[in-house]
mmCIF file of C-alpha atoms in Angstrom:
data_model
loop_
_atom_site.group_PDB
_atom_site.id
_atom_site.type_symbol
_atom_site.label_atom_id
_atom_site.label_comp_id
_atom_site.label_asym_id
_atom_site.label_seq_id
_atom_site.Cartn_x
_atom_site.Cartn_y
_atom_site.Cartn_z
ATOM 1 C CA MET Z 1 30.603 21.964 45.691
ATOM 2 C CA ARG Z 2 28.504 19.012 44.697
ATOM 3 C CA ARG Z 3 30.157 16.702 42.118
ATOM 4 C CA LYS Z 4 28.064 15.629 39.404
ATOM 5 C CA SER Z 5 27.039 12.592 37.543
ATOM 6 C CA PHE Z 6 29.270 10.316 35.522
ATOM 7 C CA GLU Z 7 28.032 11.983 32.318
ATOM 8 C CA ASP Z 8 29.091 15.166 33.514
ATOM 9 C CA ALA Z 9 32.492 13.887 34.692
ATOM 10 C CA GLU Z 10 33.076 13.271 30.854
ATOM 11 C CA CYS Z 11 32.304 16.849 29.834
ATOM 12 C CA PRO Z 12 35.543 18.996 29.841
ATOM 13 C CA ILE Z 13 33.187 22.173 30.575
ATOM 14 C CA ALA Z 14 31.698 20.540 33.610
ATOM 15 C CA ARG Z 15 35.168 19.450 34.958
ATOM 16 C CA GLY Z 16 36.461 23.054 34.353
ATOM 17 C CA ILE Z 17 33.600 24.455 36.150
ATOM 18 C CA ASP Z 18 34.075 21.758 38.972
ATOM 19 C CA GLN Z 19 37.408 23.158 39.657
ATOM 20 C CA VAL Z 20 36.868 26.825 39.527
ATOM 21 C CA GLY Z 21 33.042 27.255 39.324
ATOM 22 C CA ASP Z 22 32.527 29.087 42.617
ATOM 23 C CA TRP Z 23 32.686 32.867 43.317
ATOM 24 C CA TRP Z 24 35.477 32.891 45.699
ATOM 25 C CA SER Z 25 37.787 30.515 43.843
ATOM 26 C CA LEU Z 26 37.503 32.625 40.675
ATOM 27 C CA LEU Z 27 37.987 35.881 42.500
ATOM 28 C CA ILE Z 28 41.052 34.621 44.254
ATOM 29 C CA LEU Z 29 42.393 33.528 40.827
ATOM 30 C CA ARG Z 30 41.557 36.992 39.559
ATOM 31 C CA ASP Z 31 43.549 38.417 42.484
ATOM 32 C CA ALA Z 32 46.413 36.225 41.605
ATOM 33 C CA PHE Z 33 46.487 37.305 38.060
ATOM 34 C CA ASP Z 34 46.550 40.967 39.425
ATOM 35 C CA GLY Z 35 49.831 40.022 41.425
ATOM 36 C CA LEU Z 36 48.475 39.337 44.860
ATOM 37 C CA THR Z 37 50.301 36.186 46.439
ATOM 38 C CA ARG Z 38 49.717 36.505 50.319
ATOM 39 C CA PHE Z 39 46.993 35.226 52.508
ATOM 40 C CA ASP Z 40 46.435 38.855 53.980
ATOM 41 C CA GLN Z 41 46.378 40.496 50.621
ATOM 42 C CA PHE Z 42 43.644 38.138 49.494
ATOM 43 C CA GLU Z 43 41.683 38.546 52.585
ATOM 44 C CA ARG Z 44 41.836 42.357 52.368
ATOM 45 C CA SER Z 45 40.960 42.344 48.668
ATOM 46 C CA LEU Z 46 37.990 40.071 48.975
ATOM 47 C CA GLY Z 47 36.565 40.907 52.437
ATOM 48 C CA ILE Z 48 36.550 37.090 52.928
ATOM 49 C CA ALA Z 49 36.279 35.200 56.110
ATOM 50 C CA PRO Z 50 39.787 33.674 56.997
ATOM 51 C CA GLY Z 51 38.377 30.113 57.249
ATOM 52 C CA MET Z 52 36.671 30.369 54.005
ATOM 53 C CA LEU Z 53 39.819 31.777 52.402
ATOM 54 C CA THR Z 54 41.939 28.837 53.910
ATOM 55 C CA ARG Z 55 39.578 26.363 52.374
ATOM 56 C CA ARG Z 56 39.379 27.991 48.986
ATOM 57 C CA LEU Z 57 43.214 28.379 48.893
ATOM 58 C CA ARG Z 58 43.627 24.874 49.864
ATOM 59 C CA GLY Z 59 41.262 23.510 47.073
ATOM 60 C CA LEU Z 60 43.032 25.748 44.467
ATOM 61 C CA VAL Z 61 46.418 24.189 45.731
ATOM 62 C CA GLU Z 62 44.873 20.632 45.552
ATOM 63 C CA ASP Z 63 43.480 21.271 42.077
ATOM 64 C CA GLY Z 64 46.831 22.391 40.948
ATOM 65 C CA LEU Z 65 45.876 25.984 39.993
ATOM 66 C CA LEU Z 66 48.060 27.657 42.873
ATOM 67 C CA THR Z 67 51.155 26.517 44.520
ATOM 68 C CA ARG Z 68 52.042 27.153 48.044
ATOM 69 C CA VAL Z 69 55.633 28.557 48.412
ATOM 70 C CA ALA Z 70 57.510 29.233 51.536
ATOM 71 C CA TYR Z 71 59.120 32.684 51.507
ATOM 72 C CA SER Z 72 60.267 32.892 55.165
ATOM 73 C CA GLN Z 73 61.343 30.099 57.619
ATOM 74 C CA ARG Z 74 61.139 32.317 60.696
ATOM 75 C CA PRO Z 75 58.329 33.101 61.276
ATOM 76 C CA PRO Z 76 57.030 30.345 58.711
ATOM 77 C CA ARG Z 77 55.236 32.290 55.833
ATOM 78 C CA HIS Z 78 53.989 31.064 52.736
ATOM 79 C CA ASP Z 79 52.689 32.674 49.550
ATOM 80 C CA TYR Z 80 50.405 31.522 46.718
ATOM 81 C CA ARG Z 81 51.434 31.568 43.178
ATOM 82 C CA LEU Z 82 49.774 30.620 40.003
ATOM 83 C CA THR Z 83 50.992 27.302 38.456
ATOM 84 C CA GLU Z 84 51.215 26.777 34.604
ATOM 85 C CA ARG Z 85 47.862 25.107 34.905
ATOM 86 C CA GLY Z 86 46.528 28.119 36.669
ATOM 87 C CA LYS Z 87 48.002 30.786 34.361
ATOM 88 C CA ALA Z 88 46.408 28.881 31.355
ATOM 89 C CA LEU Z 89 42.972 29.815 32.992
ATOM 90 C CA ARG Z 90 43.664 33.503 32.136
ATOM 91 C CA PRO Z 91 41.559 33.466 28.857
ATOM 92 C CA VAL Z 92 38.499 32.309 30.680
ATOM 93 C CA LEU Z 93 38.748 35.439 32.962
ATOM 94 C CA ILE Z 94 39.555 37.586 29.948
ATOM 95 C CA ALA Z 95 36.473 36.105 28.075
ATOM 96 C CA LEU Z 96 34.393 36.989 31.062
ATOM 97 C CA TYR Z 97 35.751 40.516 31.064
ATOM 98 C CA ALA Z 98 35.034 40.910 27.400
ATOM 99 C CA TRP Z 99 31.420 39.605 27.821
ATOM 100 C CA GLN Z 100 30.569 42.244 30.571
ATOM 101 C CA ASN Z 101 32.515 45.092 29.032
ATOM 102 C CA ARG Z 102 30.669 44.749 25.560
ATOM 103 C CA LEU Z 103 27.276 45.312 27.625
ATOM 104 C CA THR Z 104 28.832 48.361 29.248
ATOM 105 C CA PRO Z 105 28.974 51.793 27.542
ATOM 106 C CA GLU Z 106 32.487 53.015 27.013
ATOM 107 C CA ALA Z 107 32.239 55.835 29.558
ATOM 108 C CA ASP Z 108 30.952 53.498 32.192
ATOM 109 C CA ARG Z 109 33.722 51.088 31.856
ATOM 110 C CA THR Z 110 35.922 50.636 35.150
ATOM 111 C CA MET Z 111 38.616 48.497 33.427
ATOM 112 C CA VAL Z 112 39.941 48.258 30.071
ATOM 113 C CA LEU Z 113 42.315 45.737 28.520
ATOM 114 C CA VAL Z 114 45.065 47.668 26.399
ATOM 115 C CA ASP Z 115 48.241 46.719 24.615
ATOM 116 C CA ARG Z 116 51.789 47.998 25.371
ATOM 117 C CA ASP Z 117 50.977 51.264 23.653
ATOM 118 C CA GLY Z 118 47.755 51.743 25.685
ATOM 119 C CA VAL Z 119 45.545 50.896 22.672
ATOM 120 C CA THR Z 120 42.252 48.977 23.672
ATOM 121 C CA VAL Z 121 42.293 45.337 22.761
ATOM 122 C CA ASP Z 122 39.133 43.868 21.886
ATOM 123 C CA PRO Z 123 39.579 39.955 22.796
ATOM 124 C CA VAL Z 124 37.866 37.427 20.534
ATOM 125 C CA LEU Z 125 38.261 33.756 20.215
ATOM 126 C CA VAL Z 126 39.719 32.384 16.908
ATOM 127 C CA ASP Z 127 41.160 29.081 15.626
ATOM 128 C CA ARG Z 128 44.863 29.338 16.342
ATOM 129 C CA ARG Z 129 45.776 27.549 12.809
ATOM 130 C CA THR Z 130 43.501 29.516 10.531
ATOM 131 C CA GLY Z 131 42.898 32.859 12.574
ATOM 132 C CA LYS Z 132 39.232 32.550 11.521
ATOM 133 C CA SER Z 133 36.473 33.192 14.221
ATOM 134 C CA LEU Z 134 34.528 30.349 15.594
ATOM 135 C CA GLY Z 135 31.322 31.531 14.050
ATOM 136 C CA GLU Z 136 32.992 31.794 10.627
ATOM 137 C CA LEU Z 137 34.074 28.297 10.966
ATOM 138 C CA GLY Z 138 30.684 27.063 12.110
ATOM 139 C CA ALA Z 139 32.497 25.438 15.155
ATOM 140 C CA ARG Z 140 30.584 22.771 17.090
ATOM 141 C CA PHE Z 141 31.370 20.187 19.456
ATOM 142 C CA VAL Z 142 31.654 16.412 18.342
ATOM 143 C CA PRO Z 143 32.348 13.435 20.443
ATOM 144 C CA GLY Z 144 36.053 12.879 21.006
ATOM 145 C CA PRO Z 145 37.873 9.513 21.099
ATOM 146 C CA ALA Z 146 37.148 8.925 24.706
ATOM 147 C CA ALA Z 147 33.383 9.804 24.527
ATOM 148 C CA GLY Z 148 31.020 7.411 26.257
ATOM 149 C CA ASP Z 149 27.305 6.839 25.532
ATOM 150 C CA GLY Z 150 26.277 9.667 27.672
ATOM 151 C CA MET Z 151 28.580 12.273 25.714
ATOM 152 C CA ARG Z 152 27.425 10.865 22.477
ATOM 153 C CA ARG Z 153 23.676 11.176 23.424
ATOM 154 C CA ARG Z 154 24.561 14.721 24.491
ATOM 155 C CA LEU Z 155 26.149 15.801 21.223
ATOM 156 C CA ASP Z 156 23.692 13.984 18.972
ATOM 157 C CA ARG Z 157 21.035 15.939 20.817
ATOM 158 C CA HIS Z 158 23.029 19.207 19.842
ATOM 159 C CA SER Z 159 22.911 18.193 16.306
ATOM 160 C CA GLU Z 160 19.291 17.862 16.444
ATOM 161 C CA GLY Z 161 19.383 21.089 18.458
ATOM 162 C CA THR Z 162 16.478 23.359 18.470
ATOM 163 C CA SER Z 163 18.400 26.829 18.662
ATOM 164 C CA MET R 1 25.287 33.806 46.077
ATOM 165 C CA ARG R 2 26.844 36.206 48.467
ATOM 166 C CA ARG R 3 27.155 39.669 46.590
ATOM 167 C CA LYS R 4 30.392 41.462 47.116
ATOM 168 C CA SER R 5 31.876 44.746 48.313
ATOM 169 C CA PHE R 6 31.696 47.998 46.504
ATOM 170 C CA GLU R 7 35.162 47.616 44.987
ATOM 171 C CA ASP R 8 34.115 44.371 43.349
ATOM 172 C CA ALA R 9 30.917 45.823 42.144
ATOM 173 C CA GLU R 10 33.230 47.831 39.976
ATOM 174 C CA CYS R 11 35.101 44.960 38.472
ATOM 175 C CA PRO R 12 33.495 43.433 35.280
ATOM 176 C CA ILE R 13 35.068 40.040 36.097
ATOM 177 C CA ALA R 14 33.591 40.041 39.343
ATOM 178 C CA ARG R 15 30.182 41.201 37.969
ATOM 179 C CA GLY R 16 30.420 38.448 35.376
ATOM 180 C CA ILE R 17 31.292 35.851 37.995
ATOM 181 C CA ASP R 18 28.349 37.189 40.047
ATOM 182 C CA GLN R 19 25.869 36.443 37.222
ATOM 183 C CA VAL R 20 27.077 33.084 36.260
ATOM 184 C CA GLY R 21 29.591 31.867 38.942
ATOM 185 C CA ASP R 22 27.901 28.906 40.297
ATOM 186 C CA TRP R 23 28.102 25.418 39.138
ATOM 187 C CA TRP R 24 24.425 24.789 38.081
ATOM 188 C CA SER R 25 23.784 28.267 36.218
ATOM 189 C CA LEU R 26 26.897 27.402 34.240
ATOM 190 C CA LEU R 27 25.683 23.891 33.418
ATOM 191 C CA ILE R 28 22.276 25.204 32.580
ATOM 192 C CA LEU R 29 23.937 27.485 29.969
ATOM 193 C CA ARG R 30 26.100 24.774 28.627
ATOM 194 C CA ASP R 31 22.973 22.688 28.122
ATOM 195 C CA ALA R 32 21.354 25.656 26.606
ATOM 196 C CA PHE R 33 24.122 25.851 24.032
ATOM 197 C CA ASP R 34 23.631 22.208 23.336
ATOM 198 C CA GLY R 35 19.997 23.007 22.377
ATOM 199 C CA LEU R 36 17.971 22.032 25.390
ATOM 200 C CA THR R 37 15.131 24.273 26.219
ATOM 201 C CA ARG R 38 12.603 22.607 28.403
ATOM 202 C CA PHE R 39 12.526 22.157 32.079
ATOM 203 C CA ASP R 40 12.384 18.500 32.173
ATOM 204 C CA GLN R 41 15.197 18.340 29.610
ATOM 205 C CA PHE R 42 17.450 20.261 31.960
ATOM 206 C CA GLU R 43 16.153 18.185 34.943
ATOM 207 C CA ARG R 44 17.167 14.846 33.165
ATOM 208 C CA SER R 45 20.490 16.258 31.876
ATOM 209 C CA LEU R 46 21.728 17.709 35.132
ATOM 210 C CA GLY R 47 20.127 15.265 37.797
ATOM 211 C CA ILE R 48 19.099 18.428 39.687
ATOM 212 C CA ALA R 49 16.413 18.846 42.042
ATOM 213 C CA PRO R 50 13.273 20.601 40.730
ATOM 214 C CA GLY R 51 13.301 23.333 43.366
ATOM 215 C CA MET R 52 17.024 23.977 42.720
ATOM 216 C CA LEU R 53 16.479 24.095 38.964
ATOM 217 C CA THR R 54 13.338 26.447 39.235
ATOM 218 C CA ARG R 55 15.620 28.989 41.387
ATOM 219 C CA ARG R 56 18.412 28.769 38.873
ATOM 220 C CA LEU R 57 16.230 29.230 35.741
ATOM 221 C CA ARG R 58 14.539 32.218 37.488
ATOM 222 C CA GLY R 59 17.918 33.847 38.325
ATOM 223 C CA LEU R 60 19.089 33.276 34.598
ATOM 224 C CA VAL R 61 15.746 34.841 33.269
ATOM 225 C CA GLU R 62 16.222 37.788 35.780
ATOM 226 C CA ASP R 63 19.904 38.398 34.797
ATOM 227 C CA GLY R 64 18.761 38.430 31.171
ATOM 228 C CA LEU R 65 20.650 35.258 30.054
ATOM 229 C CA LEU R 66 17.689 33.205 29.329
ATOM 230 C CA THR R 67 14.256 34.137 28.252
ATOM 231 C CA ARG R 68 10.964 32.239 29.101
ATOM 232 C CA VAL R 69 8.803 31.620 26.126
ATOM 233 C CA ALA R 70 5.221 30.164 26.013
ATOM 234 C CA TYR R 71 5.000 27.290 23.463
ATOM 235 C CA SER R 72 1.707 25.958 24.699
ATOM 236 C CA GLN R 73 -1.516 27.523 26.169
ATOM 237 C CA ARG R 74 -3.176 24.514 27.059
ATOM 238 C CA PRO R 75 -1.731 23.132 29.038
ATOM 239 C CA PRO R 76 0.491 26.200 29.849
ATOM 240 C CA ARG R 77 4.031 25.159 28.915
ATOM 241 C CA HIS R 78 7.175 27.249 28.624
ATOM 242 C CA ASP R 79 10.642 26.900 27.365
ATOM 243 C CA TYR R 80 13.947 28.678 28.098
ATOM 244 C CA ARG R 81 16.058 30.125 25.311
ATOM 245 C CA LEU R 82 19.279 31.914 25.217
ATOM 246 C CA THR R 83 19.096 35.670 24.950
ATOM 247 C CA GLU R 84 21.672 37.537 22.885
ATOM 248 C CA ARG R 85 23.262 38.375 26.217
ATOM 249 C CA GLY R 86 23.308 34.637 27.051
ATOM 250 C CA LYS R 87 24.712 33.656 23.593
ATOM 251 C CA ALA R 88 27.445 36.257 24.141
ATOM 252 C CA LEU R 89 28.662 33.988 26.975
ATOM 253 C CA ARG R 90 29.647 31.125 24.620
ATOM 254 C CA PRO R 91 33.330 32.183 24.454
ATOM 255 C CA VAL R 92 33.551 31.805 28.248
ATOM 256 C CA LEU R 93 32.480 28.137 28.111
ATOM 257 C CA ILE R 94 34.620 27.666 24.997
ATOM 258 C CA ALA R 95 37.686 29.103 26.883
ATOM 259 C CA LEU R 96 36.806 26.781 29.790
ATOM 260 C CA TYR R 97 36.687 23.836 27.302
ATOM 261 C CA ALA R 98 40.072 24.778 25.769
ATOM 262 C CA TRP R 99 41.767 25.112 29.154
ATOM 263 C CA GLN R 100 40.542 21.626 30.040
ATOM 264 C CA ASN R 101 41.239 19.867 26.794
ATOM 265 C CA ARG R 102 44.823 21.184 26.641
ATOM 266 C CA LEU R 103 45.525 19.425 29.861
ATOM 267 C CA THR R 104 44.060 16.064 28.291
ATOM 268 C CA PRO R 105 45.938 13.683 26.187
ATOM 269 C CA GLU R 106 44.261 13.483 22.710
ATOM 270 C CA ALA R 107 43.080 9.851 23.091
ATOM 271 C CA ASP R 108 41.386 10.735 26.440
ATOM 272 C CA ARG R 109 39.338 13.470 25.086
ATOM 273 C CA THR R 110 35.485 13.134 25.368
ATOM 274 C CA MET R 111 34.648 16.278 23.247
ATOM 275 C CA VAL R 112 36.391 18.131 20.421
ATOM 276 C CA LEU R 113 35.530 21.486 18.902
ATOM 277 C CA VAL R 114 35.553 21.054 15.072
ATOM 278 C CA ASP R 115 34.801 23.185 11.930
ATOM 279 C CA ARG R 116 32.341 22.362 9.325
ATOM 280 C CA ASP R 117 34.752 19.877 7.614
ATOM 281 C CA GLY R 118 35.306 18.089 10.983
ATOM 282 C CA VAL R 119 38.950 19.596 11.450
ATOM 283 C CA THR R 120 39.866 20.323 15.137
ATOM 284 C CA VAL R 121 39.645 23.887 15.983
ATOM 285 C CA ASP R 122 42.102 25.293 18.611
ATOM 286 C CA PRO R 123 40.475 28.252 20.298
ATOM 287 C CA VAL R 124 42.628 31.063 21.265
ATOM 288 C CA LEU R 125 42.037 34.599 22.171
ATOM 289 C CA VAL R 126 43.302 37.360 19.972
ATOM 290 C CA ASP R 127 42.796 41.062 19.400
ATOM 291 C CA ARG R 128 39.879 41.543 17.108
ATOM 292 C CA ARG R 129 41.494 44.426 15.163
ATOM 293 C CA THR R 130 45.084 43.150 14.806
ATOM 294 C CA GLY R 131 44.698 39.450 15.186
ATOM 295 C CA LYS R 132 47.562 39.285 17.486
ATOM 296 C CA SER R 133 47.588 37.098 20.671
ATOM 297 C CA LEU R 134 47.094 38.906 23.967
ATOM 298 C CA GLY R 135 50.630 37.740 24.989
ATOM 299 C CA GLU R 136 52.040 38.982 21.973
ATOM 300 C CA LEU R 137 50.517 42.397 22.738
ATOM 301 C CA GLY R 138 51.585 42.257 26.304
ATOM 302 C CA ALA R 139 47.800 43.068 27.002
ATOM 303 C CA ARG R 140 47.061 44.208 30.582
ATOM 304 C CA PHE R 141 44.196 45.815 32.382
ATOM 305 C CA VAL R 142 44.152 49.719 33.104
ATOM 306 C CA PRO R 143 41.550 51.720 34.918
ATOM 307 C CA GLY R 144 38.662 52.850 32.645
ATOM 308 C CA PRO R 145 36.865 56.215 32.538
ATOM 309 C CA ALA R 146 34.445 55.130 35.361
ATOM 310 C CA ALA R 147 37.089 53.579 37.458
ATOM 311 C CA GLY R 148 36.985 54.567 41.225
ATOM 312 C CA ASP R 149 39.714 54.627 43.820
ATOM 313 C CA GLY R 150 39.318 50.914 44.564
ATOM 314 C CA MET R 151 39.811 50.049 40.923
ATOM 315 C CA ARG R 152 42.717 52.362 40.423
ATOM 316 C CA ARG R 153 44.349 50.775 43.628
ATOM 317 C CA ARG R 154 43.811 47.407 42.385
ATOM 318 C CA LEU R 155 45.324 48.046 39.016
ATOM 319 C CA ASP R 156 48.331 49.910 40.465
ATOM 320 C CA ARG R 157 49.029 47.175 42.526
ATOM 321 C CA HIS R 158 48.911 44.934 39.376
ATOM 322 C CA SER R 159 51.644 47.088 37.609
ATOM 323 C CA GLU R 160 53.777 46.644 40.763
ATOM 324 C CA GLY R 161 52.888 42.970 40.575
ATOM 325 C CA THR R 162 55.037 40.423 41.752
ATOM 326 C CA SER R 163 54.459 37.795 39.240
#
């Protein structure tokens, strides 16, 4: 994955995409949330070439999203488990699910998010403190304490935004 | 982007990733949310090669996330605007922002999501109907009406999950 310019290194969305913004890495994480832990499980689930899977798993471990844990000494065997940082990514995958599912007629849905009683859950982003939706709050991005000139220009442009 | 196996075509998360799961497409969408609409604006913002940008914009239009609108006849000029489907993706980018920002000490943050009064918004996923967090609800995926065998196996595996 090509790393981006200095301005983008400042953007938390760009940094996030840089860590997980490729097909395979996101699908490996999806499988990890589904309880898969072993190389051969990921390989079978994804139909991915072993060399490709090795590189992606290594990248996810380097980025601190998965951790590699020995579960057998002889023969040496490892599995891959989500770190706290990796687990914290679940809302991104759930938001992606919600986006797709809202576009899919109910009868055509292959996966549904439910609560303990099997009642469908419709995930929506709200502000933790007030419980209000982001639309209701008119939520928008402003430069933070560490924003450089590039980020300030980006977000100024936003406030003059055409959409 | 390599398209995946039949089993994955069934998974709404995989379908979502397939549409937006590459660096450039997601960054173009981020810029579109920031109010950018014109080819040269995206080009300057992203430092992306024109041919690459052309291909990505075309893909986003084909997937129905952006729409290409003529704003001048002579010379012929177009801009790119988010469709409703594209706008509906905003929670995914906000979830990505929230994930990164929670890992960043307050003083080091370059972007902050605020409400109309400038008060920091902490975005969290809840169930629209009950307002409860997904953790509180024990939210999990189950096969939907259109789930095939592959999806059923995946989600059964989940319920036996090791994590």
